[in-house]
Each structure stands twice: as structure tokens, then as C-alpha cells.
Amino acid sequence: MKLLITLAFIAAFLNGWCCSRTVKDGHFKAPSSLGDIFNKNRKKTPVMKDFNLHTNFIEYPSGENDLVIMNSIQENYERPEDLDNILTLLNDGTGLDMRQMWEYFSNRMKRIEKRIDHVKSQTSEILSRLSTVDCSTLAEGSPSGMYNLYIGSRATHAVRAKCDQETEGGGWTIILQRIAHESEDLATNFSRELRDYKVGFGDPETDFWIGLENVNQLSNSRDYQLRIDLEDFKGDTAFAHYEKFYLEDESHGYRMQVSGYRGNAGDSLTNLGKLDNYTAAGMMFSTYDEDRDTSHEINCSQHWAIGGWWFNRCSWANLMGPYRLPETGNGIGINWHMWRNKEYIKAASMMIRPTRSYN
């Protein structure tokens, strides 16, 4: 009943247009609160005088006690005849300034709408952070391209990454990308310290590494699979697909666990149980400043200047090596030995997605 009376009271304000008493030179000053309006009109009519008796306010502060005023109306005007008196007062045009009331409520509604829009924006951002963990969580029908991912349960910022929504049903998050270059000088330098490999570097539109920490956070959340795509300088392509892929955390050296090969590029990570001294599976990640390979003679990354990788003694694959054109003939570059032996790879990518979602 109280709420109904209050709504009726406000509706009467908005519908009871009468001549403004504050018009000067064709303009009128809008009140800033209900308090301003009540203070102006409280002694003009019996109903307003009666309202003053029911309330204990001497003066209504502007803006602060609008809610108190409306509550007081609810508490003291519950009888039908009281509501009739208020409506009669408003319809006669002898009470409150209706233009001021209209202006007041219009301004209040605009402020409320702005707050609602702000809340909607914040809610949308929160939902995005909760849902867009990797490219497999994008909305159905989302195209391949660049997206903001919120990786890990404590993500405080977005990771800009590239999504492949076409290959084998899509949902792939590209964690490593090496593109073709006309000159070796145009390629991103992958000979970096471990701290760079931890956080990631490069441009996801060109040469890019998403970061060891991000890969660990992703692969630690559920079961992932890995796909590697390769292109040589003749334009031929090949791929290697691993059904299980996992990267351990920093305390375990970002050790790579990978198995379940299929494809036409050859298995240069697990080597199908052969050439164990060059197997990347089960190895920790090494850089020139952090030697974690199994060689007792050399630091593979430093000795060969071949960037970071999961080196054994050393490896039959390295997609993070320096970019080399075919005429540079030392065989140390981007390699996948089971496909092209020591020939350089022109372009390569590593991408991952959850296993169960696409089986």
C-alpha cells in the first residue's frame, strides 16, 4: 500500500503540469532535489501544512533527504482521503511547481540510466574475464583473429592472442608463431633470457611467444592437445598433432609432457622411443642464461645460439631458433628434423586447445 501511494504521488507530480512560478525571462531554474521543492511549497496549502505537522523537519536539505521525504509520505498518508487531497492539490495547480518536478525526475532518471550503463559495462567485463580463458571458450561462430584472453584464475590483465577457429574444428590458442620474412633482420629475436620466455614477447600478428607462465596456467586447468604446423621454403606444409600436452610450473623447470603423436611431419618431440638423447618430451625449458638441458659438455642454447627450447642433448626440433633463409647454410635455425632434417623452416606455429571439447 505504501509503495502504491508513493508511485501514485510521483505520477501525479509528472502528470500535473501547471504554470511555473520560477519563470524569469522565459527560463526557469530546476530544483536539485525533492527538498528544494518541498521547502518552496510547504506553507502554501493546507495539505502541505498538514504534511509539515506529520513530519518533524524544519527544513529539508537539498538532495540528502529525498528518500526520507518519500518515506515520510508513505508513513503519514496511508488513508485514501489523504491521497485524494494530494491529487486534488496537484490537479488544481495550486501546489508544487510541475515543471520543476518534471525537470527534477528527468535528471534523476538520466543519472540512474548512467549508473545502469556503468554496471552493465562492469558486468560484461567480469563475464568476459570469467569466460574467455582460451580460444575454445569464444562464442560459437567467432572468426579466427585477435582476442583478449584472461588466463588463469587470478588474471589481472588480458593477454592478446591469436585464435585459429578453422583448423580441425577450431578453438586453437596460438602459443608460438613464426612467420615468413624476406630478410632475416626483419624477424623477431628469439635469443632471449628466461625471464622473457616466462612472460612472453613479440607480436601475435607476426612473431610471437605467449609465455611459459601462460602455457602452464592453461594446460594446468584441464587436458590439452598440441598441434604444430610447418611450412618449408618450397611452400610445402606438414603438421604434427599430439593428443596430450602439459607444461609443468616454474619450480619444475617448465618441463614439457607430450604424447599421442599423429600427422605427416614426423615426431620430433617424443621420437617414438628412438634417439632418446634428442627427445624434447620430459625435458625442462632452457635458455642461454638458464642451462637445464642434459648435456654435461655444453649449454645447448648458448653454444648454438638457438634461443630457448626443451633441449635434451640437444634436440631434433627447435621452433624458437633464429630465422634463417635457405642460403644461410649452417643448419642452425628453425628446424623440425623428422620432416626436413637440417633444412630451415620458413613458417611454424604451435597451438593448443582442450582435448575433451573436440573429441
mmCIF file of C-alpha atoms in Angstrom:
data_model
loop_
_atom_site.group_PDB
_atom_site.id
_atom_site.type_symbol
_atom_site.label_atom_id
_atom_site.label_comp_id
_atom_site.label_asym_id
_atom_site.label_seq_id
_atom_site.Cartn_x
_atom_site.Cartn_y
_atom_site.Cartn_z
ATOM 1 C CA MET A 1 0.000 0.000 0.000
ATOM 2 C CA LYS A 2 2.804 2.409 0.910
ATOM 3 C CA LEU A 3 4.642 1.754 -2.332
ATOM 4 C CA LEU A 4 1.431 2.219 -4.333
ATOM 5 C CA ILE A 5 0.760 5.591 -2.691
ATOM 6 C CA THR A 6 4.324 6.738 -3.340
ATOM 7 C CA LEU A 7 4.149 5.760 -7.009
ATOM 8 C CA ALA A 8 0.791 7.487 -7.366
ATOM 9 C CA PHE A 9 2.223 10.582 -5.729
ATOM 10 C CA ILE A 10 5.153 10.714 -8.147
ATOM 11 C CA ALA A 11 2.881 10.017 -11.118
ATOM 12 C CA ALA A 12 0.695 12.927 -10.073
ATOM 13 C CA PHE A 13 3.769 15.145 -9.986
ATOM 14 C CA LEU A 14 4.730 14.186 -13.526
ATOM 15 C CA ASN A 15 1.233 14.488 -14.983
ATOM 16 C CA GLY A 16 0.004 17.637 -13.251
ATOM 17 C CA TRP A 17 1.624 20.261 -15.480
ATOM 18 C CA CYS A 18 0.885 23.755 -14.263
ATOM 19 C CA CYS A 19 2.423 27.152 -14.761
ATOM 20 C CA SER A 20 5.879 27.523 -13.268
ATOM 21 C CA ARG A 21 6.307 30.125 -10.570
ATOM 22 C CA THR A 22 10.055 30.415 -11.146
ATOM 23 C CA VAL A 23 9.946 31.579 -14.763
ATOM 24 C CA LYS A 24 12.121 34.612 -15.418
ATOM 25 C CA ASP A 25 12.773 35.924 -18.935
ATOM 26 C CA GLY A 26 11.429 32.706 -20.437
ATOM 27 C CA HIS A 27 13.607 30.429 -18.309
ATOM 28 C CA PHE A 28 13.078 28.522 -15.106
ATOM 29 C CA LYS A 29 15.508 27.130 -12.589
ATOM 30 C CA ALA A 30 15.215 23.385 -11.970
ATOM 31 C CA PRO A 31 15.439 22.223 -8.369
ATOM 32 C CA SER A 32 18.249 19.927 -7.355
ATOM 33 C CA SER A 33 16.190 17.772 -5.001
ATOM 34 C CA LEU A 34 12.783 16.996 -3.581
ATOM 35 C CA GLY A 35 13.844 19.021 -0.560
ATOM 36 C CA ASP A 36 14.073 22.187 -2.658
ATOM 37 C CA ILE A 37 10.564 21.658 -3.981
ATOM 38 C CA PHE A 38 9.010 20.867 -0.605
ATOM 39 C CA ASN A 39 10.760 23.814 1.063
ATOM 40 C CA LYS A 40 9.334 26.161 -1.537
ATOM 41 C CA ASN A 41 5.746 24.901 -1.320
ATOM 42 C CA ARG A 42 5.360 23.580 2.210
ATOM 43 C CA LYS A 43 3.359 26.565 3.559
ATOM 44 C CA LYS A 44 1.180 27.310 0.551
ATOM 45 C CA THR A 45 -1.697 24.897 1.068
ATOM 46 C CA PRO A 46 -3.490 23.042 3.858
ATOM 47 C CA VAL A 47 -2.259 19.720 2.574
ATOM 48 C CA MET A 48 1.377 20.820 2.656
ATOM 49 C CA LYS A 49 0.885 22.399 6.075
ATOM 50 C CA ASP A 50 -0.644 19.129 7.239
ATOM 51 C CA PHE A 51 2.339 17.284 5.823
ATOM 52 C CA ASN A 52 4.596 19.566 7.872
ATOM 53 C CA LEU A 53 2.737 18.580 11.029
ATOM 54 C CA HIS A 54 3.178 14.884 10.278
ATOM 55 C CA THR A 55 6.900 15.290 9.712
ATOM 56 C CA ASN A 56 9.442 16.627 12.137
ATOM 57 C CA PHE A 57 11.585 18.518 9.655
ATOM 58 C CA ILE A 58 12.060 22.260 9.931
ATOM 59 C CA GLU A 59 13.953 22.355 6.633
ATOM 60 C CA TYR A 60 14.578 19.665 4.020
ATOM 61 C CA PRO A 61 18.259 19.557 2.997
ATOM 62 C CA SER A 62 18.747 19.656 -0.764
ATOM 63 C CA GLY A 63 19.377 16.191 -2.147
ATOM 64 C CA GLU A 64 20.311 14.452 1.091
ATOM 65 C CA ASN A 65 16.871 13.564 2.457
ATOM 66 C CA ASP A 66 14.820 12.916 -0.681
ATOM 67 C CA LEU A 67 14.375 9.324 0.398
ATOM 68 C CA VAL A 68 13.426 10.428 3.921
ATOM 69 C CA ILE A 69 10.768 12.734 2.490
ATOM 70 C CA MET A 70 9.232 9.987 0.378
ATOM 71 C CA ASN A 71 9.319 7.595 3.320
ATOM 72 C CA SER A 72 7.524 10.192 5.406
ATOM 73 C CA ILE A 73 4.799 10.417 2.769
ATOM 74 C CA GLN A 74 4.378 6.646 2.937
ATOM 75 C CA GLU A 75 4.197 6.657 6.738
ATOM 76 C CA ASN A 76 1.753 9.541 7.156
ATOM 77 C CA TYR A 77 -0.528 9.368 4.137
ATOM 78 C CA GLU A 78 -1.992 5.894 4.141
ATOM 79 C CA ARG A 79 -5.696 6.813 4.121
ATOM 80 C CA PRO A 80 -7.459 7.147 0.740
ATOM 81 C CA GLU A 81 -8.718 10.642 1.640
ATOM 82 C CA ASP A 82 -5.120 11.786 2.209
ATOM 83 C CA LEU A 83 -4.131 10.629 -1.264
ATOM 84 C CA ASP A 84 -7.233 12.338 -2.693
ATOM 85 C CA ASN A 85 -6.191 15.606 -1.048
ATOM 86 C CA ILE A 86 -2.727 15.384 -2.572
ATOM 87 C CA LEU A 87 -4.044 14.558 -6.048
ATOM 88 C CA THR A 88 -6.625 17.369 -5.819
ATOM 89 C CA LEU A 89 -3.922 19.794 -4.800
ATOM 90 C CA LEU A 90 -1.742 18.846 -7.756
ATOM 91 C CA ASN A 91 -4.544 18.837 -10.321
ATOM 92 C CA ASP A 92 -5.746 22.284 -9.180
ATOM 93 C CA GLY A 93 -2.331 23.684 -9.922
ATOM 94 C CA THR A 94 -2.189 25.413 -6.566
ATOM 95 C CA GLY A 95 0.678 23.425 -5.093
ATOM 96 C CA LEU A 96 4.035 22.281 -6.315
ATOM 97 C CA ASP A 97 5.749 23.552 -9.447
ATOM 98 C CA MET A 98 5.173 20.781 -12.010
ATOM 99 C CA ARG A 99 7.837 21.950 -14.434
ATOM 100 C CA GLN A 100 10.372 21.771 -11.669
ATOM 101 C CA MET A 101 9.148 18.318 -10.721
ATOM 102 C CA TRP A 102 9.394 17.147 -14.330
ATOM 103 C CA GLU A 103 12.911 18.541 -14.622
ATOM 104 C CA TYR A 104 13.901 17.005 -11.319
ATOM 105 C CA PHE A 105 12.696 13.488 -12.118
ATOM 106 C CA SER A 106 14.081 13.679 -15.661
ATOM 107 C CA ASN A 107 17.527 14.499 -14.306
ATOM 108 C CA ARG A 108 17.281 11.759 -11.711
ATOM 109 C CA MET A 109 16.334 9.219 -14.378
ATOM 110 C CA LYS A 110 19.292 10.252 -16.536
ATOM 111 C CA ARG A 111 21.667 9.730 -13.617
ATOM 112 C CA ILE A 112 20.107 6.337 -12.871
ATOM 113 C CA GLU A 113 20.432 5.298 -16.522
ATOM 114 C CA LYS A 114 24.118 6.259 -16.497
ATOM 115 C CA ARG A 115 24.677 4.149 -13.405
ATOM 116 C CA ILE A 116 22.858 1.216 -15.004
ATOM 117 C CA ASP A 117 25.034 1.516 -18.130
ATOM 118 C CA HIS A 118 28.142 1.583 -15.938
ATOM 119 C CA VAL A 119 27.041 -1.537 -14.072
ATOM 120 C CA LYS A 120 26.280 -3.282 -17.373
ATOM 121 C CA SER A 121 29.751 -2.431 -18.644
ATOM 122 C CA GLN A 122 31.402 -3.733 -15.480
ATOM 123 C CA THR A 123 29.288 -6.895 -15.571
ATOM 124 C CA SER A 124 30.198 -7.506 -19.201
ATOM 125 C CA GLU A 125 33.904 -7.165 -18.410
ATOM 126 C CA ILE A 126 33.639 -9.542 -15.450
ATOM 127 C CA LEU A 127 31.787 -12.131 -17.526
ATOM 128 C CA SER A 128 34.391 -11.772 -20.261
ATOM 129 C CA ARG A 129 37.190 -12.401 -17.787
ATOM 130 C CA LEU A 130 35.434 -15.436 -16.387
ATOM 131 C CA SER A 131 34.563 -16.979 -19.740
ATOM 132 C CA THR A 132 37.312 -16.060 -22.233
ATOM 133 C CA VAL A 133 40.106 -18.230 -20.850
ATOM 134 C CA ASP A 134 41.327 -19.537 -24.192
ATOM 135 C CA CYS A 135 40.140 -19.601 -27.792
ATOM 136 C CA SER A 136 37.934 -22.639 -27.204
ATOM 137 C CA THR A 137 35.684 -20.532 -24.947
ATOM 138 C CA LEU A 138 34.813 -17.964 -27.617
ATOM 139 C CA ALA A 139 31.207 -17.678 -28.684
ATOM 140 C CA GLU A 140 30.105 -20.146 -31.339
ATOM 141 C CA GLY A 141 30.766 -18.789 -34.805
ATOM 142 C CA SER A 142 33.562 -16.439 -33.712
ATOM 143 C CA PRO A 143 36.062 -15.954 -36.573
ATOM 144 C CA SER A 144 39.795 -16.518 -36.461
ATOM 145 C CA GLY A 145 41.725 -13.465 -35.327
ATOM 146 C CA MET A 146 42.933 -11.492 -32.347
ATOM 147 C CA TYR A 147 41.237 -11.768 -28.954
ATOM 148 C CA ASN A 148 41.780 -10.766 -25.338
ATOM 149 C CA LEU A 149 42.196 -13.812 -23.115
ATOM 150 C CA TYR A 150 42.090 -13.861 -19.309
ATOM 151 C CA ILE A 151 44.372 -16.768 -18.495
ATOM 152 C CA GLY A 152 44.406 -18.276 -15.023
ATOM 153 C CA SER A 153 42.113 -17.902 -12.023
ATOM 154 C CA ARG A 154 43.934 -14.767 -10.827
ATOM 155 C CA ALA A 155 44.292 -12.970 -14.140
ATOM 156 C CA THR A 156 44.545 -9.202 -13.624
ATOM 157 C CA HIS A 157 45.050 -8.242 -17.251
ATOM 158 C CA ALA A 158 44.214 -9.513 -20.700
ATOM 159 C CA VAL A 159 46.643 -11.428 -22.877
ATOM 160 C CA ARG A 160 46.361 -10.509 -26.526
ATOM 161 C CA ALA A 161 46.480 -13.712 -28.548
ATOM 162 C CA LYS A 162 45.568 -15.120 -31.926
ATOM 163 C CA CYS A 163 42.844 -17.743 -32.311
ATOM 164 C CA ASP A 164 42.515 -20.326 -35.075
ATOM 165 C CA GLN A 165 38.821 -21.139 -35.475
ATOM 166 C CA GLU A 166 39.153 -23.145 -38.685
ATOM 167 C CA THR A 167 41.748 -25.927 -38.364
ATOM 168 C CA GLU A 168 40.186 -29.234 -37.283
ATOM 169 C CA GLY A 169 37.094 -27.520 -35.912
ATOM 170 C CA GLY A 170 38.863 -24.502 -34.413
ATOM 171 C CA GLY A 171 39.243 -23.499 -30.777
ATOM 172 C CA TRP A 172 43.034 -23.287 -31.033
ATOM 173 C CA THR A 173 45.049 -20.781 -28.997
ATOM 174 C CA ILE A 174 48.275 -20.000 -30.839
ATOM 175 C CA ILE A 175 51.107 -20.033 -28.295
ATOM 176 C CA LEU A 176 54.032 -19.747 -30.743
ATOM 177 C CA GLN A 177 54.107 -18.197 -34.188
ATOM 178 C CA ARG A 178 56.981 -17.720 -36.630
ATOM 179 C CA ILE A 179 56.018 -16.092 -39.914
ATOM 180 C CA ALA A 180 57.866 -15.888 -43.236
ATOM 181 C CA HIS A 181 60.249 -12.968 -43.730
ATOM 182 C CA GLU A 182 62.038 -11.642 -46.798
ATOM 183 C CA SER A 183 65.030 -10.717 -44.678
ATOM 184 C CA GLU A 184 66.494 -12.328 -41.568
ATOM 185 C CA ASP A 185 66.787 -8.883 -39.981
ATOM 186 C CA LEU A 186 63.005 -8.452 -40.036
ATOM 187 C CA ALA A 187 62.397 -11.458 -37.793
ATOM 188 C CA THR A 188 61.924 -11.159 -34.033
ATOM 189 C CA ASN A 189 64.969 -12.089 -31.978
ATOM 190 C CA PHE A 190 64.312 -15.299 -30.020
ATOM 191 C CA SER A 191 67.738 -15.404 -28.368
ATOM 192 C CA ARG A 192 66.463 -14.161 -25.014
ATOM 193 C CA GLU A 193 66.774 -14.683 -21.293
ATOM 194 C CA LEU A 194 64.454 -16.974 -19.371
ATOM 195 C CA ARG A 195 62.547 -14.025 -17.885
ATOM 196 C CA ASP A 196 61.401 -13.022 -21.387
ATOM 197 C CA TYR A 197 60.282 -16.547 -22.169
ATOM 198 C CA LYS A 198 58.352 -16.642 -18.891
ATOM 199 C CA VAL A 199 56.119 -13.675 -19.672
ATOM 200 C CA GLY A 200 56.117 -13.871 -23.455
ATOM 201 C CA PHE A 201 57.187 -11.465 -26.168
ATOM 202 C CA GLY A 202 56.644 -10.417 -29.765
ATOM 203 C CA ASP A 203 53.522 -9.509 -31.712
ATOM 204 C CA PRO A 204 50.741 -12.112 -32.096
ATOM 205 C CA GLU A 205 50.181 -10.820 -35.624
ATOM 206 C CA THR A 206 53.755 -11.761 -36.604
ATOM 207 C CA ASP A 207 56.431 -13.491 -34.487
ATOM 208 C CA PHE A 208 55.110 -14.300 -31.052
ATOM 209 C CA TRP A 209 55.574 -16.391 -27.907
ATOM 210 C CA ILE A 210 52.701 -16.295 -25.409
ATOM 211 C CA GLY A 211 54.866 -17.087 -22.359
ATOM 212 C CA LEU A 212 55.745 -20.136 -20.273
ATOM 213 C CA GLU A 213 53.595 -18.969 -17.377
ATOM 214 C CA ASN A 214 50.535 -18.585 -19.580
ATOM 215 C CA VAL A 215 51.021 -22.004 -21.169
ATOM 216 C CA ASN A 216 51.405 -23.547 -17.720
ATOM 217 C CA GLN A 217 48.237 -21.808 -16.476
ATOM 218 C CA LEU A 218 46.268 -23.036 -19.469
ATOM 219 C CA SER A 219 47.498 -26.618 -19.555
ATOM 220 C CA ASN A 220 47.176 -26.909 -15.782
ATOM 221 C CA SER A 221 43.439 -26.111 -15.878
ATOM 222 C CA ARG A 222 42.389 -29.178 -17.928
ATOM 223 C CA ASP A 223 43.669 -31.654 -20.527
ATOM 224 C CA TYR A 224 45.090 -30.019 -23.650
ATOM 225 C CA GLN A 225 46.267 -31.169 -27.056
ATOM 226 C CA LEU A 226 49.021 -29.645 -29.170
ATOM 227 C CA ARG A 227 49.198 -29.046 -32.896
ATOM 228 C CA ILE A 228 52.302 -27.905 -34.771
ATOM 229 C CA ASP A 229 52.053 -26.571 -38.335
ATOM 230 C CA LEU A 230 55.096 -26.187 -40.573
ATOM 231 C CA GLU A 231 55.868 -24.698 -43.983
ATOM 232 C CA ASP A 232 59.160 -25.014 -45.842
ATOM 233 C CA PHE A 233 60.679 -22.640 -48.386
ATOM 234 C CA LYS A 234 59.172 -24.630 -51.263
ATOM 235 C CA GLY A 235 55.677 -23.938 -49.969
ATOM 236 C CA ASP A 236 55.062 -27.489 -48.765
ATOM 237 C CA THR A 237 53.250 -27.905 -45.444
ATOM 238 C CA ALA A 238 53.049 -30.558 -42.741
ATOM 239 C CA PHE A 239 51.642 -30.939 -39.246
ATOM 240 C CA ALA A 240 52.248 -32.843 -36.029
ATOM 241 C CA HIS A 241 49.362 -33.402 -33.632
ATOM 242 C CA TYR A 242 49.864 -34.541 -30.030
ATOM 243 C CA GLU A 243 46.830 -35.740 -28.150
ATOM 244 C CA LYS A 244 48.257 -34.871 -24.718
ATOM 245 C CA PHE A 245 50.234 -31.766 -23.849
ATOM 246 C CA TYR A 246 51.132 -30.293 -20.496
ATOM 247 C CA LEU A 247 53.702 -27.789 -19.234
ATOM 248 C CA GLU A 248 54.817 -28.068 -15.615
ATOM 249 C CA ASP A 249 55.322 -24.980 -13.450
ATOM 250 C CA GLU A 250 58.470 -22.935 -12.830
ATOM 251 C CA SER A 251 59.564 -24.993 -9.819
ATOM 252 C CA HIS A 252 59.810 -27.975 -12.187
ATOM 253 C CA GLY A 253 61.595 -26.039 -14.907
ATOM 254 C CA TYR A 254 58.525 -25.744 -17.172
ATOM 255 C CA ARG A 255 59.041 -29.372 -18.107
ATOM 256 C CA MET A 256 57.091 -30.409 -21.200
ATOM 257 C CA GLN A 257 54.943 -33.535 -21.132
ATOM 258 C CA VAL A 258 53.678 -34.546 -24.564
ATOM 259 C CA SER A 259 52.439 -37.773 -26.175
ATOM 260 C CA GLY A 260 49.994 -39.268 -28.665
ATOM 261 C CA TYR A 261 51.522 -38.230 -31.993
ATOM 262 C CA ARG A 262 49.772 -38.307 -35.339
ATOM 263 C CA GLY A 263 50.427 -36.342 -38.515
ATOM 264 C CA ASN A 264 52.708 -36.157 -41.557
ATOM 265 C CA ALA A 265 55.576 -34.053 -40.218
ATOM 266 C CA GLY A 266 57.195 -36.842 -38.226
ATOM 267 C CA ASP A 267 57.501 -36.962 -34.454
ATOM 268 C CA SER A 268 60.383 -34.695 -33.466
ATOM 269 C CA LEU A 269 59.257 -34.264 -29.851
ATOM 270 C CA THR A 270 58.933 -37.801 -28.497
ATOM 271 C CA ASN A 271 60.719 -39.532 -31.407
ATOM 272 C CA LEU A 272 58.590 -42.639 -30.832
ATOM 273 C CA GLY A 273 61.072 -44.011 -28.291
ATOM 274 C CA LYS A 274 64.086 -43.516 -30.564
ATOM 275 C CA LEU A 275 67.020 -41.142 -30.353
ATOM 276 C CA ASP A 276 66.477 -40.548 -26.645
ATOM 277 C CA ASN A 277 69.340 -38.071 -26.402
ATOM 278 C CA TYR A 278 67.334 -35.686 -28.578
ATOM 279 C CA THR A 279 63.845 -36.178 -27.173
ATOM 280 C CA ALA A 280 62.144 -32.948 -26.090
ATOM 281 C CA ALA A 281 59.361 -34.706 -24.180
ATOM 282 C CA GLY A 282 60.114 -34.737 -20.466
ATOM 283 C CA MET A 283 62.751 -32.006 -20.749
ATOM 284 C CA MET A 284 62.902 -28.715 -18.849
ATOM 285 C CA PHE A 285 62.988 -25.409 -20.695
ATOM 286 C CA SER A 286 66.478 -23.992 -21.258
ATOM 287 C CA THR A 287 67.826 -20.631 -22.391
ATOM 288 C CA TYR A 288 71.350 -19.249 -22.739
ATOM 289 C CA ASP A 289 71.163 -17.886 -19.181
ATOM 290 C CA GLU A 290 69.411 -20.927 -17.654
ATOM 291 C CA ASP A 291 71.047 -24.243 -18.576
ATOM 292 C CA ARG A 292 68.654 -27.090 -17.842
ATOM 293 C CA ASP A 293 69.495 -29.480 -20.672
ATOM 294 C CA THR A 294 71.027 -32.916 -20.064
ATOM 295 C CA SER A 295 74.324 -32.242 -21.800
ATOM 296 C CA HIS A 296 77.357 -32.176 -19.490
ATOM 297 C CA GLU A 297 79.591 -30.638 -22.139
ATOM 298 C CA ILE A 298 77.691 -27.609 -23.374
ATOM 299 C CA ASN A 299 74.733 -25.331 -22.796
ATOM 300 C CA CYS A 300 72.792 -26.125 -25.974
ATOM 301 C CA SER A 301 71.062 -22.753 -26.208
ATOM 302 C CA GLN A 302 74.220 -20.765 -25.607
ATOM 303 C CA HIS A 303 76.604 -22.930 -27.636
ATOM 304 C CA TRP A 304 74.495 -22.978 -30.786
ATOM 305 C CA ALA A 305 72.825 -19.562 -30.244
ATOM 306 C CA ILE A 306 69.462 -21.135 -30.936
ATOM 307 C CA GLY A 307 67.103 -19.452 -28.474
ATOM 308 C CA GLY A 308 65.077 -21.281 -25.852
ATOM 309 C CA TRP A 309 63.674 -24.814 -26.107
ATOM 310 C CA TRP A 310 63.147 -28.069 -24.261
ATOM 311 C CA PHE A 311 66.659 -29.249 -25.021
ATOM 312 C CA ASN A 312 67.977 -32.692 -24.220
ATOM 313 C CA ARG A 313 71.441 -33.157 -25.731
ATOM 314 C CA CYS A 314 70.324 -31.063 -27.809
ATOM 315 C CA SER A 315 67.122 -31.650 -29.881
ATOM 316 C CA TRP A 316 65.642 -32.854 -33.144
ATOM 317 C CA ALA A 317 63.339 -29.852 -33.157
ATOM 318 C CA ASN A 318 63.593 -26.176 -32.352
ATOM 319 C CA LEU A 319 60.872 -23.781 -33.433
ATOM 320 C CA MET A 320 62.369 -20.919 -31.416
ATOM 321 C CA GLY A 321 65.667 -20.810 -33.269
ATOM 322 C CA PRO A 322 66.948 -17.823 -35.264
ATOM 323 C CA TYR A 323 65.179 -17.127 -38.546
ATOM 324 C CA ARG A 324 67.343 -18.256 -41.434
ATOM 325 C CA LEU A 325 66.927 -18.073 -45.202
ATOM 326 C CA PRO A 326 67.933 -21.121 -47.293
ATOM 327 C CA GLU A 327 71.215 -19.562 -48.417
ATOM 328 C CA THR A 328 72.453 -19.428 -44.802
ATOM 329 C CA GLY A 329 73.881 -22.911 -44.680
ATOM 330 C CA ASN A 330 74.932 -23.870 -41.155
ATOM 331 C CA GLY A 331 71.719 -25.753 -40.334
ATOM 332 C CA ILE A 332 71.101 -23.848 -37.101
ATOM 333 C CA GLY A 333 67.716 -22.148 -37.290
ATOM 334 C CA ILE A 334 64.055 -23.107 -37.127
ATOM 335 C CA ASN A 335 64.167 -26.869 -37.526
ATOM 336 C CA TRP A 336 61.960 -29.958 -37.497
ATOM 337 C CA HIS A 337 64.413 -32.733 -38.278
ATOM 338 C CA MET A 338 61.908 -35.552 -38.747
ATOM 339 C CA TRP A 339 60.412 -33.643 -41.676
ATOM 340 C CA ARG A 340 63.201 -31.585 -43.268
ATOM 341 C CA ASN A 341 66.292 -32.710 -41.366
ATOM 342 C CA LYS A 342 68.579 -29.651 -41.203
ATOM 343 C CA GLU A 343 66.689 -27.611 -43.771
ATOM 344 C CA TYR A 344 65.206 -24.416 -42.404
ATOM 345 C CA ILE A 345 61.518 -23.989 -41.806
ATOM 346 C CA LYS A 346 60.002 -20.849 -43.362
ATOM 347 C CA ALA A 347 56.981 -20.591 -41.040
ATOM 348 C CA ALA A 348 55.798 -22.501 -37.991
ATOM 349 C CA SER A 349 53.212 -22.382 -35.233
ATOM 350 C CA MET A 350 52.334 -24.188 -32.017
ATOM 351 C CA MET A 351 48.737 -24.073 -30.827
ATOM 352 C CA ILE A 352 46.756 -25.782 -28.095
ATOM 353 C CA ARG A 353 43.134 -26.463 -27.194
ATOM 354 C CA PRO A 354 41.246 -28.557 -24.615
ATOM 355 C CA THR A 355 41.143 -32.236 -25.510
ATOM 356 C CA ARG A 356 37.656 -33.267 -24.391
ATOM 357 C CA SER A 357 35.889 -30.440 -26.210
ATOM 358 C CA TYR A 358 36.936 -31.682 -29.632
ATOM 359 C CA ASN A 359 36.978 -35.484 -29.386
#
